Amino acid sequence: MTVAVLRRPAARLGVARGAWFLFVVALLFALPGLAAPAPGKSAIASAHPLATAAGMEILARGGNAFDAAVAVSGALAVVEPNGSGMGGGGFYLLHRANDGRQVVVDAREVAPAAATRDMYLDASGNPIEGLSTRHAKAAGIPGEPAGWAHLAANYGRLPLSVSLEPAIRLARQGYVLDERMQRDFGRVIRDEGLDKAADPSFARVFLVKGKVPPVGHRIQQPELARSLEVLAKGGADAFYRGPFAKKLVAGVQSLGGIWTVEDLAAYRVVEREPVVTTYRGLRVVSTPPPSSGGVWLASVLNVLSGYDLGQFDSVTRKHLILEAMRRAHRDRAQYLGDPAFTDVPVRLLTSPDYAAGLRASIRTDKATPSDLLPGYVQAGGQGAHTTHFSVLDAEGNRVGGTITLNGWFGAGIVVPGTGILLNNQMDDFVMKPGVPNMYGLVGAEANAIAPGKRPLSSMSPTFVEGERGVAVMGTPGGSYIPSMVLMGILHWSAGADAQAIVAAPRLHHQYQPDLVFMEAGALTSDEQAGLEQRGHRVNQWPATIGNMHVVTWDRATGKVNAASDPRWGGGATVH
Ligand code: DON
């Protein structure tokens, strides 16, 4: 195809055949991923060993990375229901080895047609507690099932019915709560008050006599198994149209939700061009709007490109990273939203020239208070759960998938008779200018609620490509996501391997609240004092907010590597 397109100009220019051949070969090598040798091994890192095993099983059955992504996502919906699920959405960043195609499959939820700008406010214009988080009204129209069907039909080799088999099996046969999961489940369920909430469908699946189940308890989800089967056998149409859709809508409406069958029938995944930026010889590929991730990363990396970070002492280096983060988060709050509804100035925000302006406003010796940046929006807060996985297959196909129900167990509500947990993704919209969402994020008009609109996300599945090889990375963590991915890119750029990247302690700034968030170990006491002297206020980071899963392929050595965040008990396998 490439050759065919190029042949005519070559003939016109009278290029000799030999020279033309050499030119094409050189071109192929210049395009990342196009003529590279295959890794020969596959790697998957996800938040749960059973989900990683599901992906590996599908690879062993002849599937590629895209089939494996379906299998991993399906299994995560069953074994990590606090993070993502059939009732949620997310973004899949794909790299196809045979032609180098890179694309984002946007399976983000959309606001139902009956959604209104002020739907979470009372008569006096104040947010109604819990309505955008713990209520059926908090749920957007799910995108994950359509995303899986899209991956299978357009990129995979196996039918959905095969790739979803492991998930269906896990849902039907169940899985045993080990100590770690029981502790995590227990904390989440108690912290969120889900043991007290009166959702009988949730309690039937995830509680035992109204309490957190004990270690050794087998969680079985026969209704979810049936819902997965509907999709596996009938494809997206069977989920989004017809009797199953009717049942889902009736269930949601019985819980006070506003979905209609028309909303489900109208749902579409969107294929989008990734945001691509370069940083010190690396090519960084990430999610475009309606995720803020790629634009945010491009902005921060462009600002940092103008410094030789290695030349600075560690306090100044971290100060500069934090100041770049602050500015990118200001722009997120101001400008970003669903591009179908608002003009997002992607070209401006990702341009090195714009970054040069941001850089010029940074002082090396002093923090810029957020309220002194133009376009200040007031706020406070922080956040909950989601999941990321990374896949590389033996041919070199790659998937970075970040998928979510938003909060822990989404809205904490199971649609009766379906086993499907409702997301609470509507909380990612701005319910009122200046009112922070559950991640403390503020925003403006660009991310206001409107029917059919996708809420702005921070999810950032990312490829980092360069001479050294490729890394696929991502993490949950709400507003903290892009910061964690940024740190991963900087560590990879400095030579760290997958294990070091997922384990590294992290730093974060999100403009509002005007605080540096540090994970234990991210700053020495001297560094903290140095930042405080520059005017930063430093806060301890909630201990377990990120859960990063990385796979890498080192082109020079051919080594394939996979690593899961040691803060949690994920599953990383190379085969
Ligand atoms: O799309 C977003 O940015 C959020 N709904 C993601 C939520 C999340 O990562 C929670 N994790 N701790």
Coordinates of C-alpha atoms and ligand atoms in Angstrom, one line a residue:
M1 CA 0.0 0.0 0.0
T2 CA 2.7 2.4 1.0
V3 CA 4.7 1.5 -2.1
A4 CA 1.7 1.8 -4.4
V5 CA 1.0 5.2 -3.2
L6 CA 4.5 6.4 -3.6
R7 CA 5.2 4.8 -7.0
R8 CA 3.7 7.5 -9.2
P9 CA 5.7 10.5 -7.9
A10 CA 8.8 8.3 -8.1
A11 CA 8.2 7.5 -11.8
R12 CA 7.5 11.2 -12.5
L13 CA 10.8 12.1 -10.9
G14 CA 12.6 9.4 -12.8
V15 CA 14.2 7.9 -9.7
A16 CA 16.3 4.8 -10.5
R17 CA 14.8 1.5 -9.4
G18 CA 17.6 0.6 -7.0
A19 CA 17.6 4.0 -5.3
W20 CA 13.8 3.8 -5.0
F21 CA 14.1 0.5 -3.3
L22 CA 16.6 1.8 -0.8
F23 CA 14.5 4.8 -0.2
V24 CA 11.5 2.7 0.7
V25 CA 13.5 0.4 3.0
A26 CA 15.0 3.5 4.7
L27 CA 11.5 4.9 5.1
L28 CA 10.1 1.7 6.6
F29 CA 12.9 1.7 9.2
A30 CA 12.3 5.3 10.0
L31 CA 8.6 4.7 10.8
P32 CA 8.4 3.3 14.4
G33 CA 7.0 -0.2 14.6
L34 CA 6.6 -0.7 10.8
A35 CA 9.7 -2.7 9.9
A36 CA 10.8 -3.6 13.4
P37 CA 11.5 -7.3 14.1
A38 CA 8.8 -8.9 16.2
P39 CA 9.4 -9.4 19.9
G40 CA 8.8 -13.1 19.7
K41 CA 7.4 -13.1 23.2
S42 CA 4.2 -11.8 24.7
A43 CA 3.7 -9.9 27.9
I44 CA 0.7 -8.9 29.9
A45 CA 0.5 -6.9 33.1
S46 CA -2.8 -6.2 34.8
A47 CA -4.3 -5.6 38.2
H48 CA -5.2 -9.3 38.8
P49 CA -3.3 -12.5 38.1
L50 CA -6.5 -14.2 36.9
A51 CA -7.1 -11.4 34.3
T52 CA -3.5 -11.7 33.1
A53 CA -4.0 -15.5 32.8
A54 CA -7.2 -14.9 30.8
G55 CA -5.3 -12.8 28.4
M56 CA -2.5 -15.3 28.1
E57 CA -5.0 -18.1 27.6
I58 CA -6.5 -16.2 24.6
L59 CA -3.0 -15.6 23.1
A60 CA -2.3 -19.3 23.5
R61 CA -5.5 -20.0 21.6
G62 CA -4.3 -18.0 18.6
G63 CA -5.5 -14.6 19.6
N64 CA -3.5 -11.4 19.2
A65 CA -2.9 -8.5 21.7
F66 CA -6.4 -7.1 20.7
D67 CA -8.2 -10.4 21.6
A68 CA -6.1 -10.6 24.7
A69 CA -7.2 -7.0 25.6
V70 CA -10.9 -8.2 25.4
A71 CA -10.1 -11.2 27.5
V72 CA -8.3 -9.2 30.2
S73 CA -11.0 -6.5 30.3
G74 CA -13.7 -9.1 30.5
A75 CA -11.9 -10.9 33.3
L76 CA -11.2 -7.7 35.2
A77 CA -14.9 -6.9 35.1
V78 CA -15.4 -10.1 37.1
V79 CA -12.3 -10.4 39.4
E80 CA -11.7 -6.7 40.0
P81 CA -15.3 -5.4 40.1
N82 CA -14.2 -2.4 42.2
G83 CA -12.2 -1.1 39.3
S84 CA -14.0 -1.6 36.0
G85 CA -16.8 -3.5 34.4
M86 CA -19.4 -4.1 31.7
G87 CA -21.3 -1.2 33.0
G88 CA -18.3 1.2 32.6
G89 CA -16.0 2.6 29.9
G90 CA -12.5 3.4 29.0
F91 CA -9.8 4.0 26.4
Y92 CA -7.8 1.4 24.5
L93 CA -4.6 2.6 22.8
L94 CA -3.6 0.3 20.0
H95 CA -0.5 -0.3 18.0
R96 CA -0.9 -2.8 15.1
A97 CA 2.4 -4.3 14.2
N98 CA 1.9 -5.1 10.5
D99 CA 1.2 -1.6 9.4
G100 CA 2.2 0.5 12.4
R101 CA -1.4 1.9 12.8
Q102 CA -1.9 3.6 16.1
V103 CA -5.3 4.5 17.3
V104 CA -7.4 5.1 20.4
V105 CA -10.6 3.2 20.7
D106 CA -12.7 5.6 22.8
A107 CA -15.2 3.5 24.7
R108 CA -16.0 6.3 27.2
E109 CA -19.5 6.6 28.6
V110 CA -21.9 9.2 27.3
A111 CA -24.5 11.3 29.2
P112 CA -28.0 10.0 28.7
A113 CA -30.3 12.2 26.5
A114 CA -32.3 13.2 29.6
A115 CA -29.2 14.6 31.3
T116 CA -29.2 18.3 32.1
R117 CA -26.5 20.7 33.0
D118 CA -27.8 21.2 36.6
M119 CA -29.1 17.7 37.2
Y120 CA -27.0 17.3 40.4
L121 CA -27.9 20.6 41.9
D122 CA -30.8 21.4 44.3
A123 CA -33.2 24.4 43.9
S124 CA -30.6 26.7 45.5
G125 CA -28.0 25.6 43.0
N126 CA -26.0 23.5 45.5
P127 CA -24.7 20.0 44.7
I128 CA -27.0 17.2 46.1
E129 CA -24.8 14.9 48.2
G130 CA -24.2 11.5 46.5
L131 CA -26.4 12.1 43.4
S132 CA -23.4 12.2 41.0
T133 CA -21.7 9.3 42.8
R134 CA -23.9 6.9 44.6
H135 CA -27.1 6.9 42.6
A136 CA -28.4 5.4 39.4
K137 CA -28.4 9.0 38.0
A138 CA -24.6 9.0 38.3
A139 CA -24.3 6.5 35.5
G140 CA -23.4 7.3 31.9
I141 CA -24.3 5.0 29.1
P142 CA -21.6 2.3 29.2
G143 CA -19.0 1.9 26.5
E144 CA -17.0 -1.1 27.5
P145 CA -19.2 -3.8 25.8
A146 CA -19.1 -1.8 22.6
G147 CA -15.4 -1.3 22.9
W148 CA -14.8 -5.1 23.3
A149 CA -17.0 -5.8 20.2
H150 CA -15.1 -3.1 18.3
L151 CA -11.7 -4.6 19.2
A152 CA -12.8 -8.1 18.3
A153 CA -14.4 -7.1 15.0
N154 CA -11.8 -4.7 13.7
Y155 CA -8.4 -5.8 15.2
G156 CA -8.7 -9.2 16.7
R157 CA -8.5 -12.7 15.3
L158 CA -11.0 -14.5 17.5
P159 CA -14.7 -13.9 17.9
L160 CA -16.0 -12.3 21.1
S161 CA -17.5 -15.6 22.1
V162 CA -14.0 -17.1 22.4
S163 CA -12.2 -14.1 23.9
L164 CA -14.9 -13.7 26.6
E165 CA -14.8 -17.3 27.6
P166 CA -12.4 -16.9 30.5
A167 CA -14.5 -14.1 31.9
I168 CA -17.7 -16.0 31.7
R169 CA -16.0 -19.0 33.3
L170 CA -14.7 -16.9 36.2
A171 CA -18.1 -15.3 36.7
R172 CA -19.9 -18.6 36.7
Q173 CA -17.4 -20.8 38.6
G174 CA -16.3 -17.9 40.9
Y175 CA -13.0 -17.1 42.4
V176 CA -11.8 -17.3 45.9
L177 CA -11.1 -14.2 47.9
D178 CA -7.5 -14.3 49.1
E179 CA -6.2 -12.3 52.0
R180 CA -5.0 -9.4 50.0
M181 CA -8.2 -9.0 48.0
Q182 CA -10.3 -9.5 51.1
R183 CA -8.4 -6.7 52.8
D184 CA -8.8 -4.4 49.7
F185 CA -12.5 -5.3 49.2
G186 CA -13.1 -4.9 53.0
R187 CA -11.6 -1.5 53.1
V188 CA -13.4 -0.2 50.1
I189 CA -16.7 -1.6 51.1
R190 CA -16.5 -0.2 54.6
D191 CA -15.0 3.1 53.6
E192 CA -17.6 3.7 51.0
G193 CA -20.4 2.5 53.3
L194 CA -21.5 -0.1 50.8
D195 CA -22.2 -2.6 53.6
K196 CA -24.7 -0.1 54.9
A197 CA -26.2 1.0 51.5
A198 CA -29.5 -0.6 50.8
D199 CA -28.7 -2.1 47.4
P200 CA -29.9 -5.7 47.7
S201 CA -28.4 -6.7 44.3
F202 CA -24.9 -5.5 45.4
A203 CA -25.2 -7.2 48.7
R204 CA -26.3 -10.5 47.2
V205 CA -23.1 -10.6 45.1
F206 CA -20.5 -9.0 47.1
L207 CA -21.5 -9.3 50.8
V208 CA -22.2 -12.2 53.1
K209 CA -25.1 -11.5 55.4
G210 CA -24.5 -7.8 54.9
K211 CA -20.8 -7.9 55.7
V212 CA -17.5 -8.1 53.9
P213 CA -17.0 -11.7 52.9
P214 CA -14.2 -13.6 54.8
V215 CA -10.9 -14.9 53.2
G216 CA -11.6 -18.1 51.3
H217 CA -15.1 -17.0 50.3
R218 CA -15.9 -17.8 46.6
I219 CA -17.5 -14.9 44.8
Q220 CA -19.8 -16.2 42.0
Q221 CA -21.6 -13.9 39.6
P222 CA -24.1 -16.1 37.6
E223 CA -26.1 -13.1 36.5
L224 CA -23.0 -11.3 35.2
A225 CA -22.0 -14.5 33.5
R226 CA -25.3 -14.4 31.6
S227 CA -24.9 -10.8 30.7
L228 CA -21.4 -11.5 29.4
E229 CA -22.9 -14.4 27.4
V230 CA -25.5 -12.2 25.8
L231 CA -22.6 -10.0 24.5
A232 CA -20.3 -12.9 23.6
K233 CA -23.0 -14.6 21.5
G234 CA -24.9 -11.7 20.1
G235 CA -22.3 -9.0 19.9
A236 CA -22.8 -5.3 20.7
D237 CA -26.3 -5.3 19.2
A238 CA -27.5 -7.9 21.7
F239 CA -26.3 -5.7 24.5
Y240 CA -27.4 -2.3 23.2
R241 CA -30.6 -3.2 21.5
G242 CA -33.5 -5.6 22.0
P243 CA -34.6 -7.5 25.1
F244 CA -31.3 -7.2 27.0
A245 CA -31.2 -3.5 26.6
K246 CA -34.9 -3.2 27.7
K247 CA -34.1 -5.2 30.8
L248 CA -31.1 -3.0 31.6
V249 CA -33.1 0.2 31.1
A250 CA -36.0 -1.1 33.2
G251 CA -33.5 -2.0 36.0
V252 CA -31.8 1.4 35.9
Q253 CA -35.2 3.2 35.8
S254 CA -36.4 1.1 38.8
L255 CA -33.4 2.6 40.7
G256 CA -34.3 6.1 39.8
G257 CA -32.0 6.4 36.8
I258 CA -32.8 8.2 33.5
W259 CA -31.5 5.8 30.8
T260 CA -33.7 4.9 27.9
V261 CA -33.5 2.2 25.3
E262 CA -32.8 5.0 22.8
D263 CA -29.7 6.0 24.8
L264 CA -28.3 2.5 24.6
A265 CA -29.1 2.1 20.9
A266 CA -27.3 5.4 20.2
Y267 CA -24.1 4.4 21.9
R268 CA -21.0 4.3 19.6
V269 CA -17.3 3.9 20.2
V270 CA -15.2 6.5 18.4
E271 CA -11.8 5.8 16.9
R272 CA -9.5 8.7 17.5
E273 CA -6.0 9.8 16.5
P274 CA -3.7 9.6 19.6
V275 CA -1.9 12.7 20.8
V276 CA 1.8 12.3 19.9
T277 CA 4.6 14.3 21.3
T278 CA 8.4 14.0 21.5
Y279 CA 10.6 14.2 24.5
R280 CA 14.3 13.9 24.3
G281 CA 14.3 11.4 21.5
L282 CA 11.2 9.6 22.7
R283 CA 7.9 9.4 21.0
V284 CA 5.1 9.5 23.5
V285 CA 1.7 8.4 22.3
S286 CA -1.4 8.9 24.5
T287 CA -5.1 9.6 24.7
P288 CA -6.8 12.6 23.0
P289 CA -9.9 14.3 24.3
P290 CA -12.3 13.4 25.8
S291 CA -9.4 12.3 27.9
S292 CA -7.1 15.1 29.1
G293 CA -4.2 12.6 29.4
G294 CA -2.4 13.0 26.1
V295 CA -2.7 16.8 25.9
W296 CA -1.6 17.1 29.6
L297 CA 1.4 14.9 29.0
A298 CA 2.4 16.8 25.8
S299 CA 2.1 20.1 27.6
V300 CA 4.2 19.0 30.6
L301 CA 6.8 17.2 28.4
N302 CA 7.1 20.2 26.1
V303 CA 7.7 22.5 29.0
L304 CA 10.3 20.1 30.4
S305 CA 12.0 19.7 27.0
G306 CA 13.3 23.2 27.4
Y307 CA 15.3 22.4 30.5
D308 CA 18.2 20.1 30.9
L309 CA 16.7 18.5 34.0
G310 CA 19.9 16.6 34.7
Q311 CA 21.8 19.9 35.3
F312 CA 19.6 20.9 38.2
D313 CA 19.8 19.9 41.8
S314 CA 17.0 17.5 42.8
V315 CA 14.8 20.1 44.5
T316 CA 14.9 22.4 41.5
R317 CA 14.2 19.5 39.2
K318 CA 11.2 18.4 41.1
H319 CA 10.0 22.0 41.5
L320 CA 10.1 22.4 37.7
I321 CA 8.2 19.2 37.1
L322 CA 5.6 20.3 39.7
E323 CA 5.3 23.8 38.1
A324 CA 4.8 22.2 34.7
M325 CA 2.1 19.9 36.1
R326 CA 0.3 22.9 37.8
R327 CA 0.1 24.7 34.5
A328 CA -1.1 21.8 32.5
H329 CA -3.8 21.2 35.0
R330 CA -4.9 24.8 34.8
D331 CA -5.4 24.3 31.1
R332 CA -7.2 21.1 31.6
A333 CA -9.7 22.9 33.9
Q334 CA -10.1 25.7 31.4
Y335 CA -10.2 24.2 28.0
L336 CA -10.7 20.4 27.9
G337 CA -13.9 18.6 27.3
D338 CA -15.6 16.3 24.7
P339 CA -14.4 17.6 21.3
A340 CA -17.8 16.8 19.8
F341 CA -19.3 19.6 22.0
T342 CA -16.5 22.1 22.6
D343 CA -13.6 23.4 20.6
V344 CA -10.7 21.9 22.4
P345 CA -7.5 23.8 21.4
V346 CA -5.4 20.7 21.1
R347 CA -3.0 22.1 18.6
L348 CA -2.3 25.1 20.8
L349 CA -2.0 23.2 24.0
T350 CA 0.4 20.6 22.6
S351 CA 2.6 23.0 20.7
P352 CA 6.2 23.6 21.8
D353 CA 5.7 27.3 21.2
Y354 CA 2.8 27.5 23.7
A355 CA 4.9 25.5 26.1
A356 CA 7.7 28.0 25.8
G357 CA 5.3 30.6 27.1
L358 CA 4.3 28.5 30.0
R359 CA 8.0 27.8 30.7
A360 CA 8.8 31.5 30.7
S361 CA 6.3 32.0 33.5
I362 CA 8.1 29.5 35.7
R363 CA 10.6 30.7 38.2
T364 CA 13.3 28.3 39.3
D365 CA 13.4 29.7 42.8
K366 CA 9.8 30.1 43.6
A367 CA 6.4 28.3 43.3
T368 CA 3.7 30.2 41.4
P369 CA 0.6 30.2 43.6
S370 CA -2.2 28.7 41.5
D371 CA -4.4 31.6 42.1
L372 CA -1.9 33.9 40.4
L373 CA -2.2 31.9 37.1
P374 CA -4.6 33.6 34.7
G375 CA -8.0 31.9 34.5
Y376 CA -8.0 30.7 38.2
V377 CA -10.9 28.4 39.1
Q378 CA -11.4 27.8 42.9
A379 CA -11.6 24.2 44.4
G380 CA -10.4 21.3 46.9
G381 CA -10.4 17.4 47.2
Q382 CA -9.1 13.9 45.9
G383 CA -10.0 10.2 44.9
A384 CA -11.0 6.4 44.3
H385 CA -10.5 3.4 41.6
T386 CA -10.2 2.2 38.0
T387 CA -7.8 -0.2 36.3
H388 CA -5.0 -0.3 33.7
F389 CA -3.5 -3.2 31.8
S390 CA -0.7 -3.4 29.2
V391 CA -0.4 -6.1 26.5
L392 CA 2.3 -6.9 24.0
D393 CA 2.0 -9.9 21.7
A394 CA 4.8 -11.9 20.0
E395 CA 4.2 -10.1 16.7
G396 CA 4.6 -6.7 18.3
N397 CA 0.9 -5.6 18.5
R398 CA 0.3 -3.6 21.7
V399 CA -2.6 -2.4 23.8
G400 CA -2.7 -0.1 26.7
G401 CA -6.2 -0.2 28.2
T402 CA -7.4 2.0 31.0
I403 CA -11.0 1.2 31.9
T404 CA -13.2 2.2 34.8
L405 CA -16.5 2.4 36.6
N406 CA -15.0 5.6 38.1
G407 CA -15.4 5.3 41.9
W408 CA -14.9 2.0 43.8
F409 CA -17.5 -0.4 42.5
G410 CA -18.8 2.5 40.4
A411 CA -22.0 3.8 41.9
G412 CA -22.0 0.7 44.2
I413 CA -25.3 -0.3 42.6
V414 CA -25.9 -3.6 40.6
V415 CA -28.6 -3.4 38.0
P416 CA -31.2 -6.0 39.1
G417 CA -31.0 -9.3 37.3
T418 CA -27.9 -8.4 35.3
G419 CA -25.0 -8.6 37.7
I420 CA -23.8 -5.3 36.1
L421 CA -22.4 -2.6 38.4
L422 CA -23.4 0.9 37.4
N423 CA -20.6 3.4 36.7
N424 CA -20.7 6.9 38.3
Q425 CA -18.8 8.5 35.4
M426 CA -21.2 11.5 35.3
D427 CA -19.2 12.8 38.3
D428 CA -16.3 13.4 35.8
F429 CA -18.4 16.3 34.4
V430 CA -18.3 19.7 36.0
M431 CA -21.6 19.8 37.9
K432 CA -21.1 23.5 38.6
P433 CA -18.1 25.8 37.8
G434 CA -15.7 25.7 40.6
V435 CA -17.3 22.8 42.5
P436 CA -14.7 20.0 42.6
N437 CA -15.6 16.5 41.6
M438 CA -14.5 13.4 43.6
Y439 CA -10.9 13.9 42.5
G440 CA -10.9 17.6 43.5
L441 CA -10.9 18.5 39.8
V442 CA -12.5 21.7 38.8
G443 CA -13.5 22.7 35.3
A444 CA -15.4 25.1 33.2
E445 CA -18.0 25.2 30.4
A446 CA -16.0 22.9 28.2
N447 CA -16.8 20.0 30.5
A448 CA -20.4 21.0 31.5
I449 CA -23.0 18.2 31.3
A450 CA -25.0 17.9 28.1
P451 CA -27.0 15.0 26.6
G452 CA -24.8 12.6 24.5
K453 CA -21.6 14.2 25.8
R454 CA -18.6 12.3 27.1
P455 CA -17.2 13.4 30.4
L456 CA -13.6 14.6 30.5
S457 CA -11.3 11.9 31.7
S458 CA -7.7 11.7 33.0
M459 CA -7.1 8.1 31.7
S460 CA -3.8 7.9 29.9
P461 CA -2.8 4.6 28.4
T462 CA 0.5 5.5 26.8
F463 CA 3.2 4.2 24.5
V464 CA 6.8 5.4 24.9
E465 CA 8.8 4.6 21.8
G466 CA 12.5 5.3 21.0
E467 CA 15.8 3.8 20.2
R468 CA 15.8 1.8 23.4
G469 CA 12.5 0.1 22.6
V470 CA 8.9 0.5 23.6
A471 CA 7.0 0.7 26.9
V472 CA 3.3 0.4 27.3
M473 CA 2.2 2.1 30.6
G474 CA -0.8 3.4 32.5
T475 CA -2.5 3.4 35.8
P476 CA -5.7 4.2 37.6
G477 CA -5.7 7.2 40.0
G478 CA -8.2 9.8 38.8
S479 CA -6.6 13.2 38.5
Y480 CA -3.3 11.7 39.6
I481 CA -3.1 9.5 36.5
P482 CA -1.2 11.7 34.1
S483 CA 1.3 12.7 36.8
M484 CA 2.1 9.0 37.4
V485 CA 2.4 8.3 33.7
L486 CA 4.7 11.3 33.4
M487 CA 6.9 10.0 36.1
G488 CA 6.9 6.7 34.3
I489 CA 8.1 8.3 31.1
L490 CA 10.8 10.3 32.9
H491 CA 12.0 7.2 34.6
W492 CA 12.0 5.2 31.3
S493 CA 13.9 8.1 29.7
A494 CA 16.5 7.9 32.5
G495 CA 17.0 4.2 31.9
A496 CA 14.7 2.6 34.5
D497 CA 13.2 -0.9 33.7
A498 CA 9.5 -1.9 34.1
Q499 CA 9.9 -3.0 37.7
A500 CA 11.5 0.2 38.7
I501 CA 8.9 2.3 36.9
V502 CA 5.9 0.7 38.6
A503 CA 7.6 0.8 42.0
A504 CA 8.9 4.4 42.0
P505 CA 7.3 6.7 44.5
R506 CA 5.3 9.5 42.9
L507 CA 4.7 13.3 43.0
H508 CA 1.7 15.2 41.8
H509 CA 0.3 18.7 41.4
Q510 CA -3.1 19.4 40.0
Y511 CA -3.3 23.2 40.2
Q512 CA -6.3 23.0 42.6
P513 CA -6.0 22.3 45.5
D514 CA -2.7 24.2 45.5
L515 CA -0.7 21.4 47.1
V516 CA 2.2 19.1 46.2
F517 CA 1.0 15.5 46.8
M518 CA 3.9 13.2 47.6
E519 CA 3.9 9.5 48.1
A520 CA 6.0 8.3 51.0
G521 CA 9.6 8.2 49.8
A522 CA 9.0 10.6 46.8
L523 CA 10.9 13.4 48.6
T524 CA 13.7 13.3 51.1
S525 CA 13.2 15.5 54.1
D526 CA 15.7 17.9 52.6
E527 CA 13.9 18.0 49.3
Q528 CA 10.6 18.6 51.0
A529 CA 12.2 21.5 53.0
G530 CA 13.6 22.8 49.7
L531 CA 10.2 22.8 48.0
E532 CA 8.6 24.4 51.0
Q533 CA 11.2 27.1 50.9
R534 CA 10.2 27.8 47.4
G535 CA 6.6 28.3 48.5
H536 CA 5.1 24.8 47.9
R537 CA 2.8 23.2 50.4
V538 CA 3.5 19.5 50.6
N539 CA 0.9 16.9 51.5
Q540 CA 1.2 13.2 52.0
W541 CA -0.3 11.2 49.1
P542 CA -3.0 8.7 49.9
A543 CA -1.0 5.5 50.2
T544 CA -2.4 3.3 47.4
I545 CA -3.8 5.6 44.7
G546 CA -1.8 4.3 41.7
N547 CA -1.7 0.8 40.3
M548 CA 0.6 0.9 37.4
H549 CA 1.2 -2.0 35.0
V550 CA 3.9 -1.8 32.4
V551 CA 5.2 -4.0 29.6
T552 CA 8.4 -3.2 27.7
W553 CA 10.3 -4.5 24.8
D554 CA 14.0 -3.7 24.6
R555 CA 14.9 -3.7 20.9
A556 CA 18.6 -4.0 21.4
T557 CA 18.5 -7.0 23.6
G558 CA 15.2 -8.3 22.5
K559 CA 14.2 -8.6 26.1
V560 CA 10.4 -8.5 26.9
N561 CA 9.5 -7.5 30.4
A562 CA 6.3 -7.0 32.4
A563 CA 5.8 -5.5 35.8
S564 CA 2.8 -4.9 38.1
D565 CA 2.7 -2.2 40.8
P566 CA 4.1 -3.7 44.0
R567 CA 1.6 -1.6 46.0
W568 CA -1.1 -4.1 45.0
G569 CA -1.2 -7.7 43.9
G570 CA -1.4 -7.6 40.1
G571 CA -0.3 -10.2 37.7
A572 CA 2.7 -9.7 35.2
T573 CA 3.6 -12.5 32.9
V574 CA 6.0 -12.9 30.0
H575 CA 5.7 -15.9 27.7
Ligands
DON1 O1 -11.8 9.0 33.7 C1 -11.3 9.4 34.7 O2 -10.4 10.2 34.7 C2 -11.7 8.8 36.1 N1 -13.1 8.4 36.0 C3 -10.8 7.7 36.5 C4 -11.1 7.3 37.9 C5 -9.9 6.6 38.5 O3 -8.9 6.5 37.9 C6 -10.1 6.3 39.9 N2 -8.9 5.7 40.4 N3 -8.4 5.7 41.5

